């Protein structure tokens, strides 16, 4: 009873991913490449739509074709599409809510952003046609990170969804996208940019800045600097809108209604990155809601009695084969098979043991830690997503 | 026929995150060096994983010999800029470059390709000066490598005059020569890495001048049973036989048999992806296979083991 009284006075932290998703409006899944972030995001969203109800949107960045097919998504693009209820029915589930899915198209998102912020049609067209603009949106690494957060903000502000689950783009450093909105704002208010966008003859050189501009001129050529300047003159017309937007995006990230889910496997490098990311979230006071450990080998690989059995299969394959072969099986073949079975178990056990060590060392700093077992097949339908989701949910 | 992969001068090792890019780059470097090639290993995404592969201290921009004939460095665009300015422009007072580099950050962001060209330029420079027989680059993941390798050409298009433009032509000569430069894409036999490998191969061919030399398939699971042995395994799983085995061995056989079952199914799923990869790669791209090591740390021992299997694949 004491526990319940305390819970009433001070809401206890979410004890499972289910309660976390029930309480939040934005869930951001992050982690290093190859850990199954996209699938985790999709599975969490599918579970929320199936069991919590409401309108749930999952924004993925680059889903595997099979996963996209599993969600009934055929074309890539920014359009939010409802996952047909039939796909849930096929999985034997009657969802309480709706599941929607969208993919992030960086180029298209930038174009939309320009369209909504450009002061007039002429500026808009000039920007969209500018070669530097194409380069910036296509190659400027941070542009992916920024646009993902920007789109999240836009969709959330529209109020169309009860819950939005986001899969973050692969970044060089996991924290890049957290800083992207700030960096974008800094960038647009930088001194250099202002200098570049001032007509050349009225530029003022200080003692400190002169060597830089001389060098920049010699390295890049004045024509190129001019091109950059022209582009930013155009872009500056959208300056206020952009900076204000970037600040609003940052506020959304640290909002109480937002939570972060760090996804990792139990391999050494992803675990290191997950730890780094958990620290980065804490430092920035962004709320960490849960840690998902993905592709974890079954715990019975660590079973001591089973280990003894595997060792005996390797060492005494011959005599054991004689005992079980009977009259219908070839003893030599049974010997080979038993030896292989034992060795394979011991091989996987090495990996399982390392995983257990990594697990013990990982300081998650959250109560919600979900473990998802290693899947020996790809996810091809909603049933597969929900099956994976079940292990997340607990 | 033995592979000529290590006869090239500059290898960019890339691939989807999590496939073991750094380990393969480290193993290629180790392999070349152990055959007497003066080799430079360069980490571009300074995450410090390369140092882990050799259990050596952190790598820096300044190259350091970490094993006989093997040097290591990590890329640093600011240091590269300073070196470039010092070498090319004979700019005095390098000490003053501190604030310059900070401001430069803004230009690099504003003018895409500038940061990338400092990275590629430094690597090409080491090749041109013949400081090493082979430069192996632990390059950015698939998402970023195309932008990096396309930078010299992009800069050439965007910038009409200036030093940077002059620099791009000799870089393109090195990058575009398949006898000197190649990309090694690391993959695993899983759905996403295979899809990304095929997509990246296509993009590199259409958007850059650099040749795709090899695809290294990492973590290939061993075939557990032949077809007839698998039938034997099936009959061992029948209740009566499983019970007899449990009694003979005197312990729980269920997890051990389940483990083998998992291994068989995993191997089968992966074989499908492998087939898809093989069918999708253009002719002339060689495939090299590295077995699953059944260990998940990446110290010197793992690097050597992988170098050995790569060596066998390359015909050493």
XYZ file of C-alpha atoms in Angstrom:
710
model
C 0.000 0.000 0.000
C 2.873 2.302 0.804
C 4.070 1.995 -2.734
C 0.702 2.978 -4.116
C 0.430 6.022 -1.867
C 3.817 7.193 -2.966
C 2.912 6.641 -6.588
C -0.145 8.834 -6.156
C 1.873 11.632 -4.604
C 4.801 11.442 -6.988
C 4.314 9.664 -10.293
C 6.742 6.743 -10.333
C 9.047 6.461 -13.328
C 7.744 4.294 -16.146
C 8.452 0.667 -15.364
C 8.179 -0.703 -18.863
C 8.277 0.479 -22.426
C 4.493 0.069 -22.481
C 3.976 2.588 -19.688
C 6.624 4.889 -21.153
C 4.930 4.974 -24.541
C 1.559 5.470 -22.898
C 2.834 8.584 -21.137
C 4.823 10.295 -23.911
C 4.108 12.022 -27.187
C 7.509 11.764 -28.843
C 9.876 8.802 -28.656
C 13.282 9.192 -30.282
C 15.209 5.977 -30.946
C 18.939 6.382 -31.204
C 22.083 4.273 -31.257
C 24.940 3.339 -33.572
C 24.500 1.810 -37.022
C 23.487 -1.805 -37.459
C 21.873 -2.297 -34.048
C 18.307 -2.551 -35.324
C 17.105 0.973 -34.548
C 14.614 1.142 -37.398
C 13.040 -2.207 -36.583
C 12.848 -1.314 -32.895
C 11.110 1.976 -33.696
C 8.628 0.235 -35.990
C 7.933 -2.551 -33.480
C 7.394 -0.093 -30.623
C 5.002 1.974 -32.734
C 3.113 -1.134 -33.874
C 2.707 -2.257 -30.260
C 1.492 1.185 -29.215
C -1.072 1.253 -32.022
C -2.209 -2.284 -31.249
C -2.481 -2.030 -27.465
C -2.526 1.613 -26.369
C -4.725 3.032 -29.093
C -4.715 6.521 -30.543
C -3.000 7.653 -33.697
C 0.619 6.520 -33.785
C 3.185 7.606 -36.373
C 6.558 6.016 -36.990
C 9.061 8.096 -38.971
C 11.818 5.929 -40.384
C 14.887 7.073 -42.207
C 15.976 4.180 -44.343
C 13.946 1.053 -43.698
C 14.905 -2.326 -45.085
C 12.735 -3.188 -48.040
C 11.140 -6.075 -46.161
C 10.320 -3.838 -43.232
C 8.805 -1.244 -45.538
C 6.781 -4.017 -47.151
C 5.789 -5.293 -43.724
C 4.295 -1.866 -43.056
C 2.635 -1.824 -46.451
C 4.810 1.078 -47.609
C 5.632 0.949 -51.256
C 7.010 4.275 -52.221
C 9.614 6.313 -50.467
C 8.668 9.838 -49.621
C 7.502 12.236 -47.006
C 3.838 11.317 -47.268
C 2.390 9.879 -44.083
C 0.562 6.671 -44.927
C -1.704 4.590 -42.741
C -0.606 0.993 -42.307
C -3.663 -0.952 -43.492
C -5.660 -2.507 -40.617
C -5.791 -5.603 -42.774
C -2.086 -6.154 -42.044
C -2.919 -6.251 -38.323
C -5.885 -8.531 -39.002
C -3.516 -10.854 -40.895
C -1.461 -10.985 -37.712
C -4.574 -11.902 -35.736
C -4.689 -8.560 -33.919
C -7.458 -6.014 -33.788
C -5.577 -2.757 -33.155
C -7.037 -0.278 -30.664
C -5.586 2.618 -32.591
C -4.103 3.493 -35.971
C -0.530 3.017 -37.122
C 0.853 5.488 -39.620
C 4.281 5.477 -41.208
C 6.435 7.972 -43.080
C 9.907 7.942 -44.438
C 12.315 10.836 -44.289
C 13.273 12.278 -47.634
C 15.946 14.871 -46.850
C 15.834 16.696 -50.155
C 12.051 16.915 -50.240
C 11.941 18.104 -46.623
C 14.426 20.875 -47.302
C 12.439 21.981 -50.329
C 9.285 22.138 -48.231
C 11.095 24.129 -45.583
C 12.302 26.633 -48.157
C 8.812 26.886 -49.631
C 7.287 27.670 -46.272
C 9.923 30.214 -45.223
C 10.742 32.022 -48.459
C 9.369 35.574 -48.443
C 8.269 35.479 -52.075
C 8.072 33.224 -55.102
C 11.115 34.735 -56.808
C 13.410 34.097 -53.820
C 11.983 30.623 -53.397
C 12.678 29.700 -57.016
C 16.139 31.255 -56.933
C 17.068 29.207 -53.861
C 15.640 25.973 -55.170
C 17.564 26.395 -58.428
C 20.868 27.384 -56.784
C 23.632 24.760 -57.254
C 25.042 25.483 -53.802
C 21.656 24.778 -52.297
C 21.690 21.316 -53.848
C 25.127 20.723 -52.468
C 24.204 21.891 -49.027
C 21.049 19.854 -48.715
C 22.585 16.795 -50.325
C 26.063 16.694 -48.874
C 26.128 18.901 -45.814
C 26.206 16.081 -43.324
C 24.375 17.895 -40.586
C 21.535 18.719 -42.922
C 20.120 15.196 -42.533
C 20.207 15.437 -38.781
C 18.646 18.833 -38.754
C 15.882 18.031 -41.155
C 14.900 14.910 -39.219
C 14.419 16.960 -36.054
C 12.723 19.764 -37.949
C 10.198 17.422 -39.481
C 9.539 15.820 -36.139
C 8.811 19.245 -34.711
C 6.539 20.151 -37.574
C 4.482 16.978 -37.361
C 4.245 17.163 -33.576
C 3.110 20.779 -33.696
C 0.398 19.849 -36.175
C -1.263 17.799 -33.435
C -2.240 15.082 -35.863
C -0.797 12.242 -33.766
C -1.005 11.025 -30.195
C 2.420 9.423 -30.361
C 5.338 9.856 -32.751
C 8.179 7.335 -32.773
C 11.297 8.477 -34.632
C 14.149 6.452 -35.980
C 17.209 8.736 -36.140
C 19.470 8.910 -39.188
C 22.873 7.252 -39.030
C 25.318 9.909 -37.872
C 29.059 10.035 -37.583
C 28.589 10.700 -33.942
C 25.397 9.728 -32.212
C 25.012 13.148 -30.630
C 25.243 15.076 -33.901
C 21.529 15.280 -34.380
C 20.957 16.545 -30.851
C 23.158 19.493 -31.629
C 21.990 19.972 -35.190
C 19.255 22.544 -34.433
C 21.631 24.647 -32.319
C 24.368 24.357 -34.875
C 22.005 25.373 -37.630
C 21.012 28.459 -35.651
C 24.666 29.296 -34.898
C 25.542 28.834 -38.506
C 22.931 31.234 -39.758
C 23.923 33.862 -37.242
C 27.683 33.451 -37.693
C 29.918 36.441 -38.150
C 31.489 35.042 -41.262
C 28.144 34.573 -42.909
C 27.250 38.155 -42.181
C 30.571 39.289 -43.565
C 30.130 37.239 -46.694
C 26.707 38.611 -47.329
C 27.793 42.223 -47.086
C 28.678 43.786 -50.478
C 32.417 43.416 -51.048
C 33.422 47.088 -50.985
C 31.815 47.827 -47.658
C 33.539 44.931 -45.903
C 35.529 45.949 -42.892
C 38.692 44.064 -42.088
C 40.031 43.897 -38.591
C 43.613 42.970 -37.815
C 42.448 39.555 -36.759
C 40.191 38.796 -39.666
C 42.389 39.984 -42.524
C 44.756 36.998 -42.738
C 41.809 34.675 -42.808
C 40.078 36.376 -45.686
C 43.307 36.641 -47.590
C 43.855 32.931 -47.125
C 40.247 32.074 -47.907
C 40.544 34.110 -51.081
C 43.730 32.392 -52.128
C 42.454 28.915 -51.380
C 38.905 29.127 -52.580
C 39.091 31.910 -55.111
C 37.034 35.076 -54.856
C 34.495 33.892 -57.386
C 33.566 30.954 -55.215
C 33.313 33.168 -52.148
C 31.045 35.381 -54.216
C 28.881 32.405 -55.121
C 28.593 31.451 -51.493
C 27.714 35.021 -50.609
C 25.017 35.173 -53.241
C 23.470 32.001 -52.019
C 23.415 33.192 -48.450
C 21.990 36.546 -49.421
C 19.049 34.577 -50.727
C 18.991 32.336 -47.715
C 19.165 35.222 -45.309
C 15.677 36.286 -46.260
C 14.605 33.213 -44.330
C 16.992 33.828 -41.459
C 14.487 34.748 -38.762
C 12.176 31.899 -39.577
C 15.048 29.448 -39.552
C 16.647 30.468 -36.308
C 13.344 30.656 -34.509
C 12.463 27.250 -35.854
C 15.785 25.720 -34.809
C 15.296 27.006 -31.258
C 11.783 25.601 -31.123
C 13.080 22.230 -32.291
C 15.623 22.188 -29.463
C 12.888 23.016 -26.948
C 10.824 20.097 -28.226
C 13.738 17.725 -27.669
C 13.983 18.585 -23.990
C 10.224 18.745 -23.427
C 8.640 16.521 -20.773
C 6.486 14.885 -23.419
C 9.586 13.676 -25.252
C 11.645 10.641 -24.328
C 14.743 8.989 -25.756
C 15.250 5.281 -26.246
C 18.841 4.152 -26.710
C 19.161 1.000 -28.816
C 22.277 -1.167 -28.776
C 23.472 -4.694 -29.327
C 25.788 -6.244 -26.746
C 28.835 -5.988 -28.994
C 31.736 -3.939 -27.672
C 31.631 -0.990 -30.093
C 27.855 -0.319 -30.008
C 27.862 -0.614 -26.204
C 30.621 1.992 -26.010
C 28.610 4.269 -28.239
C 25.436 3.666 -26.228
C 27.258 4.665 -23.030
C 28.586 7.751 -24.716
C 25.099 8.605 -25.877
C 23.506 8.043 -22.476
C 26.065 10.440 -20.979
C 25.404 12.992 -23.719
C 21.666 12.887 -23.027
C 22.196 13.392 -19.316
C 24.578 16.263 -19.918
C 22.005 18.050 -22.061
C 19.152 17.179 -19.718
C 17.350 15.293 -22.455
C 15.158 12.601 -20.891
C 16.367 9.004 -21.300
C 13.335 6.737 -21.069
C 14.606 3.261 -21.868
C 17.475 1.190 -23.162
C 16.764 -1.570 -25.661
C 19.335 -4.343 -25.966
C 18.855 -5.922 -29.334
C 19.907 -9.197 -30.991
C 20.802 -10.810 -27.672
C 21.602 -14.530 -27.783
C 19.306 -16.836 -25.752
C 20.355 -17.087 -22.107
C 20.546 -20.883 -22.281
C 23.849 -20.527 -24.107
C 25.219 -19.723 -20.674
C 23.720 -22.818 -19.029
C 26.436 -24.715 -17.144
C 24.894 -28.199 -17.464
C 24.381 -27.632 -21.192
C 28.032 -26.638 -21.479
C 29.015 -29.963 -19.925
C 26.822 -31.741 -22.453
C 28.349 -29.815 -25.371
C 31.880 -30.585 -24.172
C 31.041 -34.286 -23.877
C 29.509 -34.274 -27.364
C 32.801 -32.966 -28.710
C 35.075 -35.257 -26.691
C 33.062 -38.486 -26.815
C 31.179 -38.138 -30.092
C 32.122 -41.675 -31.193
C 30.939 -43.685 -28.162
C 27.803 -41.514 -27.814
C 26.986 -42.048 -31.477
C 27.190 -45.787 -30.973
C 24.763 -45.501 -28.071
C 22.094 -43.611 -30.039
C 22.592 -44.571 -33.688
C 20.594 -47.771 -33.451
C 20.221 -49.840 -36.559
C 18.852 -47.185 -38.904
C 21.472 -44.423 -38.612
C 25.051 -44.451 -39.849
C 27.313 -44.273 -36.774
C 29.998 -42.278 -38.588
C 27.421 -39.667 -39.643
C 25.992 -39.464 -36.119
C 29.528 -38.987 -34.772
C 30.093 -36.076 -37.141
C 26.748 -34.508 -36.303
C 27.194 -34.779 -32.538
C 30.673 -33.265 -32.775
C 29.366 -30.358 -34.870
C 26.430 -29.789 -32.516
C 28.722 -29.637 -29.501
C 31.255 -27.361 -31.162
C 28.609 -24.999 -32.495
C 27.130 -24.642 -29.005
C 30.526 -23.849 -27.506
C 31.197 -21.315 -30.293
C 27.984 -19.431 -29.660
C 28.593 -19.702 -25.941
C 31.783 -17.645 -26.274
C 29.707 -14.874 -27.817
C 26.933 -15.232 -25.217
C 29.472 -14.955 -22.402
C 30.946 -11.770 -23.877
C 27.437 -10.393 -24.202
C 26.736 -11.105 -20.542
C 29.942 -9.261 -19.613
C 28.977 -6.244 -21.715
C 25.518 -6.286 -20.158
C 26.965 -6.274 -16.660
C 29.247 -3.356 -17.463
C 26.642 -1.183 -19.178
C 25.440 1.466 -16.765
C 22.099 2.386 -18.270
C 20.912 4.968 -15.782
C 17.315 3.967 -16.404
C 14.972 1.397 -14.932
C 13.534 0.358 -18.253
C 15.857 -2.062 -20.005
C 14.266 -4.291 -22.628
C 16.090 -7.278 -24.065
C 15.195 -8.464 -27.542
C 16.338 -11.950 -28.558
C 18.431 -12.653 -31.620
C 16.076 -13.277 -34.530
C 17.113 -16.002 -36.939
C 14.843 -14.622 -39.655
C 14.006 -11.208 -41.128
C 10.784 -9.429 -40.279
C 8.417 -9.608 -43.222
C 4.988 -8.738 -41.764
C 3.158 -7.016 -38.930
C 2.985 -10.336 -37.043
C 6.792 -10.401 -37.005
C 6.934 -6.802 -35.769
C 4.455 -7.515 -32.990
C 6.331 -10.660 -31.997
C 9.471 -8.564 -31.620
C 7.390 -5.896 -29.907
C 6.241 -8.369 -27.255
C 9.804 -8.706 -25.973
C 10.144 -4.913 -25.923
C 6.900 -4.417 -24.064
C 7.680 -6.349 -20.899
C 44.779 -16.420 -59.423
C 45.965 -14.367 -56.459
C 44.190 -11.072 -55.935
C 45.978 -7.835 -56.812
C 44.087 -5.874 -54.161
C 47.142 -5.014 -52.073
C 49.097 -3.965 -55.159
C 47.044 -0.779 -55.220
C 48.351 2.278 -53.411
C 45.209 3.678 -51.772
C 42.302 1.653 -50.387
C 39.165 3.191 -48.896
C 37.449 0.699 -46.594
C 33.786 1.511 -46.063
C 30.441 -0.178 -45.363
C 27.296 0.124 -43.288
C 27.756 0.919 -39.606
C 28.292 -2.161 -37.458
C 29.664 -4.528 -40.108
C 33.260 -4.459 -38.880
C 34.729 -1.811 -41.184
C 37.520 -0.807 -38.819
C 38.491 -4.405 -38.098
C 38.762 -5.205 -41.810
C 40.777 -2.028 -42.488
C 43.091 -2.919 -39.608
C 43.457 -6.487 -40.868
C 44.260 -5.338 -44.427
C 46.895 -2.962 -43.036
C 48.349 -5.679 -40.842
C 48.409 -8.134 -43.751
C 50.191 -5.731 -46.109
C 52.715 -4.686 -43.467
C 53.471 -8.263 -42.514
C 54.380 -8.875 -46.156
C 56.885 -6.078 -46.070
C 54.810 -3.270 -47.584
C 55.311 0.083 -45.899
C 51.707 0.687 -44.906
C 49.811 3.653 -43.488
C 46.477 3.101 -41.759
C 44.325 6.187 -41.441
C 41.187 6.505 -39.360
C 38.865 9.175 -40.721
C 36.016 9.102 -38.182
C 38.042 9.704 -35.076
C 36.291 7.231 -32.829
C 39.476 5.579 -31.651
C 38.477 2.099 -32.807
C 41.629 1.674 -34.864
C 43.775 2.046 -31.767
C 41.652 -0.692 -30.200
C 42.341 -3.058 -33.094
C 46.048 -2.878 -32.292
C 45.736 -2.237 -28.565
C 47.941 0.775 -29.016
C 47.611 4.292 -27.649
C 45.332 6.829 -29.341
C 46.278 7.681 -32.914
C 46.976 11.270 -33.922
C 47.352 13.263 -37.104
C 51.092 12.787 -36.803
C 51.874 9.332 -38.173
C 53.331 6.838 -35.741
C 54.844 3.392 -36.356
C 52.738 0.933 -34.357
C 54.228 -2.305 -35.734
C 57.054 -3.105 -38.162
C 56.232 -1.398 -41.492
C 52.864 -0.271 -40.147
C 52.075 3.372 -39.408
C 48.823 4.757 -38.054
C 47.212 8.191 -37.997
C 43.815 9.722 -37.446
C 42.466 12.391 -39.754
C 42.036 15.897 -38.440
C 40.824 18.479 -40.936
C 42.265 21.380 -38.987
C 45.720 19.819 -38.857
C 45.397 18.911 -42.519
C 44.549 22.523 -43.339
C 47.564 23.782 -41.428
C 49.827 21.343 -43.194
C 48.364 22.284 -46.541
C 48.723 25.990 -45.940
C 52.247 25.530 -44.736
C 53.224 23.372 -47.719
C 51.292 24.994 -50.511
C 50.929 28.631 -49.677
C 54.117 29.019 -47.692
C 52.018 31.026 -45.266
C 54.192 32.380 -42.503
C 53.226 32.594 -38.868
C 51.488 29.256 -38.623
C 50.888 30.037 -34.981
C 48.304 32.574 -36.048
C 46.258 29.875 -37.685
C 44.329 29.037 -34.517
C 41.525 31.563 -34.997
C 41.791 31.024 -38.724
C 40.930 27.362 -38.352
C 37.887 28.205 -36.258
C 36.582 30.576 -38.857
C 37.471 28.041 -41.460
C 34.938 25.715 -39.878
C 32.224 28.026 -41.037
C 33.503 28.127 -44.588
C 33.808 24.356 -44.579
C 30.182 24.113 -43.545
C 29.063 26.735 -46.016
C 31.024 25.364 -48.927
C 30.405 21.642 -49.030
C 33.333 19.637 -50.191
C 35.987 21.834 -48.610
C 36.281 19.727 -45.478
C 36.121 16.541 -47.519
C 38.829 17.671 -49.882
C 41.204 18.282 -47.001
C 40.725 14.643 -45.992
C 41.021 13.145 -49.467
C 43.788 15.600 -50.333
C 45.933 14.539 -47.398
C 45.532 10.858 -48.322
C 46.305 11.464 -51.989
C 49.290 13.537 -50.935
C 50.777 10.603 -49.027
C 50.332 8.470 -52.155
C 51.786 11.059 -54.520
C 54.833 11.627 -52.361
C 55.328 7.827 -52.233
C 55.754 8.000 -48.480
C 54.172 4.550 -48.264
C 53.607 1.531 -50.481
C 49.990 1.352 -49.410
C 47.560 3.672 -47.640
C 44.538 1.933 -46.071
C 41.750 4.274 -45.019
C 39.187 3.386 -42.387
C 36.739 5.583 -44.279
C 33.345 6.988 -43.275
C 30.312 4.691 -43.440
C 28.359 4.243 -46.694
C 26.203 7.311 -46.060
C 29.168 9.672 -46.226
C 31.846 8.052 -48.377
C 30.290 9.072 -51.701
C 30.301 12.751 -50.722
C 33.899 12.440 -49.641
C 35.145 10.723 -52.781
C 33.077 12.970 -55.043
C 34.404 16.128 -53.369
C 37.372 16.800 -55.675
C 35.172 16.632 -58.755
C 32.401 18.652 -57.069
C 34.874 21.330 -56.021
C 36.269 21.319 -59.529
C 32.775 22.088 -60.805
C 31.840 24.664 -58.189
C 35.098 26.550 -57.919
C 36.251 28.106 -61.132
C 39.601 29.477 -60.009
C 41.810 29.404 -56.939
C 44.291 27.077 -55.331
C 41.740 24.496 -54.335
C 40.694 24.061 -57.921
C 44.284 23.622 -59.068
C 44.675 20.903 -56.492
C 41.731 18.837 -57.646
C 43.148 17.639 -60.949
C 46.112 15.662 -59.597
C 43.867 14.198 -56.886
C 41.402 13.039 -59.525
C 44.285 11.394 -61.433
C 45.132 9.291 -58.396
C 41.536 8.586 -57.361
C 40.412 7.665 -60.867
C 43.229 5.217 -61.576
C 42.063 1.686 -60.677
C 45.645 0.429 -60.571
C 46.286 2.893 -57.738
C 43.004 3.455 -55.914
C 40.096 1.241 -54.940
C 37.168 1.042 -52.557
C 36.685 -2.007 -50.365
C 33.082 -2.350 -49.175
C 32.618 -4.384 -46.026
C 29.302 -6.182 -45.640
C 27.756 -8.948 -43.595
C 25.366 -11.575 -44.973
C 22.312 -9.730 -43.605
C 19.490 -7.900 -45.348
C 20.381 -4.249 -44.741
C 24.164 -4.473 -45.183
C 23.673 -6.349 -48.475
C 21.128 -3.816 -49.748
C 23.419 -0.966 -48.743
C 26.449 -2.591 -50.383
C 24.656 -2.946 -53.713
C 23.331 0.591 -53.542
C 26.739 1.987 -52.622
C 28.472 0.093 -55.443
C 26.084 1.695 -57.894
C 26.486 5.187 -56.432
C 30.278 4.965 -56.421
C 30.206 3.935 -60.075
C 27.903 6.728 -61.145
C 28.891 9.580 -58.824
C 32.641 9.152 -58.352
C 35.709 8.240 -60.396
C 36.869 5.643 -57.868
C 36.858 1.934 -58.692
C 35.095 -0.568 -56.428
C 37.811 -3.169 -55.926
C 36.355 -5.740 -53.528
C 33.491 -6.592 -51.264
C 34.565 -8.231 -48.019
C 31.780 -10.325 -46.540
C 32.401 -10.423 -42.820
C 30.983 -12.851 -40.245
C 30.162 -15.689 -42.596
C 28.818 -18.594 -40.543
C 30.304 -22.031 -41.143
C 28.126 -24.675 -42.757
C 27.182 -26.949 -39.876
C 25.951 -30.025 -41.718
C 25.946 -31.459 -45.181
C 22.480 -32.208 -46.493
C 22.594 -35.879 -45.477
C 24.052 -35.013 -42.061
C 21.223 -32.572 -41.526
C 18.767 -35.442 -41.940
C 20.699 -37.336 -39.280
C 20.418 -34.235 -37.064
C 16.638 -34.164 -37.646
C 16.260 -37.746 -36.552
C 18.367 -37.049 -33.443
C 15.743 -34.454 -32.498
C 12.947 -37.043 -32.513
C 11.726 -37.510 -28.916
C 12.833 -41.140 -28.469
C 16.291 -40.532 -29.902
C 16.718 -37.220 -28.013
C 15.848 -39.036 -24.794
C 18.392 -41.769 -25.572
C 21.039 -39.120 -26.221
C 20.216 -37.259 -22.995
C 20.608 -40.491 -21.076
C 23.857 -41.485 -22.790
C 25.412 -38.069 -22.238
C 23.940 -37.657 -18.757
C 22.692 -34.068 -18.999
C 20.218 -31.698 -20.683
C 20.595 -31.940 -24.454
C 17.690 -29.644 -25.342
C 19.614 -26.318 -25.266
C 22.543 -27.825 -27.145
C 20.301 -29.165 -29.900
C 18.329 -25.887 -29.957
C 21.626 -24.053 -30.333
C 22.535 -26.115 -33.394
C 19.042 -25.520 -34.781
C 19.524 -21.752 -34.388
C 22.919 -21.963 -36.096
C 21.431 -23.893 -39.023
C 18.565 -21.438 -39.492
C 20.881 -18.413 -39.209
C 23.240 -19.879 -41.742
C 20.344 -20.529 -44.118
C 18.936 -16.979 -43.863
C 22.401 -15.565 -44.382
C 23.098 -17.795 -47.377
C 20.067 -16.250 -49.101
C 21.391 -12.731 -48.524
C 24.820 -13.818 -49.711
C 23.318 -15.180 -52.917
C 21.488 -11.909 -53.438
C 24.737 -9.973 -52.957
C 26.658 -12.202 -55.353
C 23.987 -11.856 -58.018
C 23.767 -8.078 -57.644
C 27.454 -7.156 -57.827
C 28.860 -6.127 -61.198
C 31.458 -8.391 -62.808
C 35.002 -7.543 -61.811
C 34.234 -6.823 -58.157
C 35.886 -9.621 -56.214
C 34.233 -11.070 -53.122
C 36.328 -12.041 -50.120
C 34.887 -14.031 -47.237
C 35.818 -13.696 -43.578
C 34.332 -16.252 -41.176
C 32.453 -15.409 -37.996
C 35.094 -15.451 -35.302
C 32.756 -16.260 -32.419
C 34.244 -13.588 -30.277
C 33.141 -10.048 -29.960
C 36.216 -8.171 -28.887
C 38.481 -6.588 -31.433
C 41.982 -6.717 -30.002
C 45.251 -7.543 -31.751
C 44.441 -11.247 -31.705
C 41.189 -10.755 -33.610
C 42.936 -8.425 -36.066
C 45.588 -11.098 -36.757
C 43.028 -13.852 -37.168
C 41.048 -11.800 -39.656
C 44.248 -10.812 -41.473
C 45.030 -14.537 -41.783
C 41.677 -15.374 -43.342
C 41.905 -12.373 -45.655
C 45.420 -13.475 -46.580
C 44.129 -16.935 -47.507
C 41.319 -15.342 -49.559
C 43.786 -13.095 -51.367
C 46.035 -16.055 -52.196
C 49.007 -15.197 -49.970
